[in-house]
Amino acid sequence: MEKFDNIKFDMNINKTQQTSAYKCSKCNDTGWIYTENGVMPCSCRAEELNRRKAAICGLTPMLTKKTFASFDLTHYEEFLRNEKGDTYRKQAKKIFDICKLYAEDFAPQKTFRGLVLQGEVGRGKTFLAAAVCNRLIERGYEPYFMVVPEFLDEIRASYNNGGEFSEAKIMDKAMNAAFLVLDDLGSHNFSQWTIGKLFTLLNYRVNHGLPFMITTNLSIGELQQLLGDRIISRIAEACDFYCLQSGNDIRMIMNMKYMGE
Ligand SMILES: [Zn+2]
């Protein structure tokens, strides 16, 4: 597993292969700016380093933008209420605060409990999971953001091109990451093979006190039915459950706004 410490800084990767255009016009991709007072490191060095850290942690450039500072609570209605009587906005604010505090307080070997965010598609679950990871990276930790269906596909693909060693490598990263996000649990098939892989992963993490966060579109009852009691009881043992509700699919609203501009 690649560690942050092992990132070798090489500005040459900034150079575009096909054209002579520079990615950074401030330093012409040299990483240095020449001033009257001497040579200064260019800001693109830190940006490039951050981009590579995020990639190691499984965060796409889109996901690196999902931070607590950019989370918009106005997407959650004040006129709709959950079964406890809280408005959707109050409920979302509560879950937002829990996630933020979690990311601030997180410490390996001290944080054992995890979070499950449940809710329909486009309710901001993935956003908050990415925000937790982005904050942990800022604090110097190395979380791993894993999209469950992609993770399972990656293991399946490893049988054709790498054999057991590759599978072990893929599993090892998910098993031993300081903090793991399992994004979109349940949007995959539920074969015995799939259930077996997920159980191996979650059982290991719970036994080793390694926390994780799950996002899922399915209700807990549906997960129990589809994944079985063994997995659900391990998750329930290790996590607190929260449900994010909103009247609309937030991603759809955001795209519509975008198109209207
Ligand atoms: Zn630069």
CSV table of C-alpha atoms and ligand atoms in Angstrom, one decimal:
chain,number,residue,atom,x,y,z
A,1,MET,CA,0.0,0.0,0.0
A,2,GLU,CA,1.4,3.3,-1.0
A,3,LYS,CA,2.0,5.7,1.9
A,4,PHE,CA,2.0,9.4,1.9
A,5,ASP,CA,5.6,9.3,3.1
A,6,ASN,CA,6.6,7.5,-0.1
A,7,ILE,CA,5.2,10.1,-2.5
A,8,LYS,CA,8.2,11.2,-4.5
A,9,PHE,CA,7.8,14.7,-5.6
A,10,ASP,CA,8.4,15.0,-9.3
A,11,MET,CA,7.1,18.1,-11.1
A,12,ASN,CA,7.6,16.4,-14.5
A,13,ILE,CA,4.3,14.7,-14.1
A,14,ASN,CA,2.7,18.1,-14.5
A,15,LYS,CA,4.0,18.4,-18.1
A,16,THR,CA,1.5,17.7,-20.7
A,17,GLN,CA,2.8,15.0,-23.1
A,18,GLN,CA,1.2,16.0,-26.3
A,19,THR,CA,1.5,19.8,-26.2
A,20,SER,CA,4.0,22.3,-25.0
A,21,ALA,CA,1.3,24.2,-23.0
A,22,TYR,CA,2.1,24.4,-19.2
A,23,LYS,CA,-0.4,23.3,-16.6
A,24,CYS,CA,0.8,26.0,-14.3
A,25,SER,CA,1.4,29.4,-15.9
A,26,LYS,CA,2.9,30.8,-12.7
A,27,CYS,CA,6.0,28.6,-12.8
A,28,ASN,CA,5.8,26.9,-16.2
A,29,ASP,CA,5.6,23.6,-14.4
A,30,THR,CA,9.1,23.9,-12.8
A,31,GLY,CA,7.6,24.1,-9.3
A,32,TRP,CA,9.6,27.3,-8.6
A,33,ILE,CA,9.0,31.0,-9.0
A,34,TYR,CA,11.9,33.3,-9.4
A,35,THR,CA,11.4,36.6,-7.6
A,36,GLU,CA,13.6,39.6,-6.8
A,37,ASN,CA,14.1,38.1,-3.3
A,38,GLY,CA,15.1,34.7,-4.6
A,39,VAL,CA,13.5,31.4,-5.5
A,40,MET,CA,10.1,30.5,-4.0
A,41,PRO,CA,8.2,27.2,-4.2
A,42,CYS,CA,5.1,27.6,-6.4
A,43,SER,CA,1.6,26.9,-4.9
A,44,CYS,CA,1.1,24.2,-7.5
A,45,ARG,CA,3.5,22.0,-5.6
A,46,ALA,CA,1.2,21.7,-2.6
A,47,GLU,CA,-1.8,21.3,-4.9
A,48,GLU,CA,-0.2,18.5,-6.8
A,49,LEU,CA,0.8,16.8,-3.5
A,50,ASN,CA,-2.8,17.1,-2.2
A,51,ARG,CA,-4.2,15.7,-5.4
A,52,ARG,CA,-2.0,12.7,-5.1
A,53,LYS,CA,-2.8,12.1,-1.5
A,54,ALA,CA,-6.5,12.2,-2.3
A,55,ALA,CA,-6.0,9.7,-5.1
A,56,ILE,CA,-4.2,7.3,-2.8
A,57,CYS,CA,-7.2,7.6,-0.5
A,58,GLY,CA,-9.6,6.7,-3.3
A,59,LEU,CA,-11.0,10.2,-3.6
A,60,THR,CA,-11.8,11.4,-7.2
A,61,PRO,CA,-11.3,15.1,-7.9
A,62,MET,CA,-15.1,15.5,-7.6
A,63,LEU,CA,-15.0,14.0,-4.1
A,64,THR,CA,-12.2,16.2,-2.9
A,65,LYS,CA,-14.5,19.1,-3.3
A,66,LYS,CA,-17.1,17.7,-0.9
A,67,THR,CA,-16.0,19.3,2.3
A,68,PHE,CA,-17.9,20.4,5.5
A,69,ALA,CA,-17.4,24.0,4.4
A,70,SER,CA,-19.2,23.3,1.1
A,71,PHE,CA,-22.1,21.3,2.5
A,72,ASP,CA,-25.4,23.2,1.9
A,73,LEU,CA,-28.1,22.7,4.5
A,74,THR,CA,-30.6,24.7,2.6
A,75,HIS,CA,-31.2,21.6,0.4
A,76,TYR,CA,-33.0,20.1,3.3
A,77,GLU,CA,-36.6,21.3,3.8
A,78,GLU,CA,-37.8,23.2,6.8
A,79,PHE,CA,-41.4,22.3,6.1
A,80,LEU,CA,-41.0,18.5,6.0
A,81,ARG,CA,-40.6,16.5,9.2
A,82,ASN,CA,-39.4,13.1,10.1
A,83,GLU,CA,-41.3,10.7,12.3
A,84,LYS,CA,-39.7,12.2,15.4
A,85,GLY,CA,-41.1,15.6,14.5
A,86,ASP,CA,-37.8,17.2,13.5
A,87,THR,CA,-37.6,19.1,10.3
A,88,TYR,CA,-35.5,17.6,7.6
A,89,ARG,CA,-33.1,20.5,7.9
A,90,LYS,CA,-32.7,20.1,11.7
A,91,GLN,CA,-32.1,16.4,11.2
A,92,ALA,CA,-29.5,17.0,8.4
A,93,LYS,CA,-27.8,19.6,10.6
A,94,LYS,CA,-27.6,17.1,13.5
A,95,ILE,CA,-26.0,14.4,11.2
A,96,PHE,CA,-23.7,17.1,9.7
A,97,ASP,CA,-22.5,18.0,13.2
A,98,ILE,CA,-22.0,14.4,14.2
A,99,CYS,CA,-19.9,13.7,11.1
A,100,LYS,CA,-17.9,16.9,11.5
A,101,LEU,CA,-17.2,16.2,15.2
A,102,TYR,CA,-16.3,12.6,14.3
A,103,ALA,CA,-13.7,13.8,11.8
A,104,GLU,CA,-12.3,16.3,14.3
A,105,ASP,CA,-12.1,13.7,17.2
A,106,PHE,CA,-10.9,10.8,15.1
A,107,ALA,CA,-7.8,9.1,16.4
A,108,PRO,CA,-6.5,5.6,15.5
A,109,GLN,CA,-6.7,3.1,18.3
A,110,LYS,CA,-9.0,5.5,20.1
A,111,THR,CA,-11.9,5.7,17.7
A,112,PHE,CA,-13.6,2.3,17.4
A,113,ARG,CA,-17.2,3.2,16.5
A,114,GLY,CA,-18.3,4.0,13.0
A,115,LEU,CA,-21.3,5.5,11.3
A,116,VAL,CA,-24.0,4.3,9.0
A,117,LEU,CA,-25.7,6.9,6.8
A,118,GLN,CA,-28.9,5.6,5.3
A,119,GLY,CA,-31.3,7.4,3.0
A,120,GLU,CA,-32.6,7.5,-0.5
A,121,VAL,CA,-30.5,8.3,-3.6
A,122,GLY,CA,-29.1,11.8,-3.7
A,123,ARG,CA,-29.6,12.8,0.0
A,124,GLY,CA,-26.0,13.8,0.7
A,125,LYS,CA,-24.7,10.6,2.3
A,126,THR,CA,-21.7,10.3,0.0
A,127,PHE,CA,-21.0,14.0,0.4
A,128,LEU,CA,-20.7,13.7,4.1
A,129,ALA,CA,-18.6,10.5,3.9
A,130,ALA,CA,-16.2,12.3,1.5
A,131,ALA,CA,-16.2,15.3,3.8
A,132,VAL,CA,-15.1,13.1,6.7
A,133,CYS,CA,-12.3,11.7,4.6
A,134,ASN,CA,-11.1,15.1,3.3
A,135,ARG,CA,-10.9,16.3,6.9
A,136,LEU,CA,-9.0,13.3,8.0
A,137,ILE,CA,-6.5,13.8,5.2
A,138,GLU,CA,-6.1,17.4,6.3
A,139,ARG,CA,-5.4,16.1,9.7
A,140,GLY,CA,-2.6,13.9,8.4
A,141,TYR,CA,-4.5,10.5,8.4
A,142,GLU,CA,-4.9,8.1,5.5
A,143,PRO,CA,-8.5,7.1,5.1
A,144,TYR,CA,-9.7,4.9,2.3
A,145,PHE,CA,-12.9,5.9,0.4
A,146,MET,CA,-14.2,2.7,-1.3
A,147,VAL,CA,-17.2,2.5,-3.6
A,148,VAL,CA,-18.5,-1.0,-2.7
A,149,PRO,CA,-19.6,-2.2,-6.2
A,150,GLU,CA,-16.3,-0.9,-7.8
A,151,PHE,CA,-14.3,-2.7,-5.0
A,152,LEU,CA,-16.1,-6.0,-5.7
A,153,ASP,CA,-15.5,-5.5,-9.5
A,154,GLU,CA,-11.9,-4.9,-8.9
A,155,ILE,CA,-11.5,-8.1,-7.0
A,156,ARG,CA,-13.3,-10.1,-9.7
A,157,ALA,CA,-11.1,-8.5,-12.3
A,158,SER,CA,-8.0,-9.5,-10.3
A,159,TYR,CA,-8.8,-13.2,-10.9
A,160,ASN,CA,-8.1,-12.7,-14.6
A,161,ASN,CA,-5.0,-10.6,-14.5
A,162,GLY,CA,-3.2,-11.0,-11.2
A,163,GLY,CA,-4.4,-14.0,-9.2
A,164,GLU,CA,-4.6,-14.2,-5.5
A,165,PHE,CA,-1.8,-11.8,-4.8
A,166,SER,CA,-3.8,-8.9,-6.4
A,167,GLU,CA,-6.9,-9.9,-4.5
A,168,ALA,CA,-4.9,-10.0,-1.3
A,169,LYS,CA,-3.5,-6.5,-2.1
A,170,ILE,CA,-7.0,-5.0,-2.8
A,171,MET,CA,-8.4,-6.6,0.3
A,172,ASP,CA,-5.5,-5.6,2.5
A,173,LYS,CA,-5.9,-1.9,1.7
A,174,ALA,CA,-9.6,-2.0,2.7
A,175,MET,CA,-9.0,-4.2,5.7
A,176,ASN,CA,-6.2,-2.2,7.2
A,177,ALA,CA,-6.9,1.4,6.3
A,178,ALA,CA,-7.0,3.7,9.4
A,179,PHE,CA,-10.6,4.6,8.4
A,180,LEU,CA,-12.7,3.0,5.7
A,181,VAL,CA,-15.7,4.3,3.8
A,182,LEU,CA,-18.0,1.7,2.2
A,183,ASP,CA,-19.9,3.9,-0.2
A,184,ASP,CA,-23.1,2.6,-1.7
A,185,LEU,CA,-23.4,-0.7,0.2
A,186,GLY,CA,-26.2,-2.7,-1.3
A,187,SER,CA,-26.1,-1.5,-4.9
A,188,HIS,CA,-24.4,-4.7,-6.1
A,189,ASN,CA,-25.5,-8.3,-6.4
A,190,PHE,CA,-25.9,-10.4,-3.3
A,191,SER,CA,-24.3,-13.7,-4.3
A,192,GLN,CA,-22.7,-15.9,-1.7
A,193,TRP,CA,-19.3,-14.7,-3.1
A,194,THR,CA,-20.2,-11.0,-2.5
A,195,ILE,CA,-21.5,-11.7,0.9
A,196,GLY,CA,-18.4,-13.7,1.8
A,197,LYS,CA,-16.0,-10.9,0.7
A,198,LEU,CA,-18.0,-8.3,2.6
A,199,PHE,CA,-18.1,-10.4,5.7
A,200,THR,CA,-14.4,-11.1,5.6
A,201,LEU,CA,-13.7,-7.4,5.4
A,202,LEU,CA,-16.1,-6.2,8.0
A,203,ASN,CA,-15.4,-9.0,10.4
A,204,TYR,CA,-11.7,-8.3,10.3
A,205,ARG,CA,-12.2,-4.5,10.9
A,206,VAL,CA,-14.6,-5.0,13.8
A,207,ASN,CA,-12.2,-7.6,15.4
A,208,HIS,CA,-9.3,-5.2,15.0
A,209,GLY,CA,-11.1,-2.2,16.3
A,210,LEU,CA,-10.8,-0.4,12.9
A,211,PRO,CA,-13.7,2.0,12.4
A,212,PHE,CA,-15.7,2.4,9.2
A,213,MET,CA,-18.5,4.4,7.7
A,214,ILE,CA,-21.2,3.0,5.5
A,215,THR,CA,-23.6,4.8,3.1
A,216,THR,CA,-26.5,2.9,1.7
A,217,ASN,CA,-29.8,3.5,-0.1
A,218,LEU,CA,-31.3,0.5,1.6
A,219,SER,CA,-33.1,0.4,4.9
A,220,ILE,CA,-31.6,-1.7,7.7
A,221,GLY,CA,-34.3,-4.3,7.2
A,222,GLU,CA,-33.5,-4.6,3.5
A,223,LEU,CA,-29.8,-4.9,4.2
A,224,GLN,CA,-30.5,-7.6,6.8
A,225,GLN,CA,-32.6,-9.5,4.3
A,226,LEU,CA,-30.0,-9.2,1.5
A,227,LEU,CA,-26.7,-9.5,3.3
A,228,GLY,CA,-27.8,-11.8,6.2
A,229,ASP,CA,-27.7,-11.6,10.0
A,230,ARG,CA,-23.9,-12.3,10.3
A,231,ILE,CA,-22.9,-9.1,8.5
A,232,ILE,CA,-25.6,-6.9,9.9
A,233,SER,CA,-24.9,-7.9,13.5
A,234,ARG,CA,-21.2,-7.0,13.0
A,235,ILE,CA,-22.2,-3.6,11.5
A,236,ALA,CA,-24.7,-3.0,14.3
A,237,GLU,CA,-22.1,-3.8,16.9
A,238,ALA,CA,-19.6,-1.3,15.5
A,239,CYS,CA,-21.7,1.6,14.2
A,240,ASP,CA,-24.3,4.2,15.0
A,241,PHE,CA,-27.1,4.6,12.4
A,242,TYR,CA,-28.5,7.8,11.0
A,243,CYS,CA,-31.0,8.5,8.3
A,244,LEU,CA,-30.7,11.5,5.9
A,245,GLN,CA,-34.0,12.6,4.5
A,246,SER,CA,-35.0,15.3,2.1
A,247,GLY,CA,-38.1,15.7,-0.1
A,248,ASN,CA,-36.0,15.8,-3.3
A,249,ASP,CA,-33.0,14.3,-4.8
A,250,ILE,CA,-30.4,17.0,-4.0
A,251,ARG,CA,-28.0,16.0,-6.8
A,252,MET,CA,-30.8,16.5,-9.3
A,253,ILE,CA,-31.7,20.0,-7.8
A,254,MET,CA,-28.0,21.0,-8.0
A,255,ASN,CA,-27.7,19.9,-11.6
A,256,MET,CA,-30.9,21.8,-12.5
A,257,LYS,CA,-29.5,24.9,-10.9
A,258,TYR,CA,-26.3,24.5,-12.8
A,259,MET,CA,-28.1,24.1,-16.1
A,260,GLY,CA,-30.2,27.2,-15.4
A,261,GLU,CA,-27.2,29.4,-14.9
B,1,ZN,ZN,3.3,26.3,-10.4
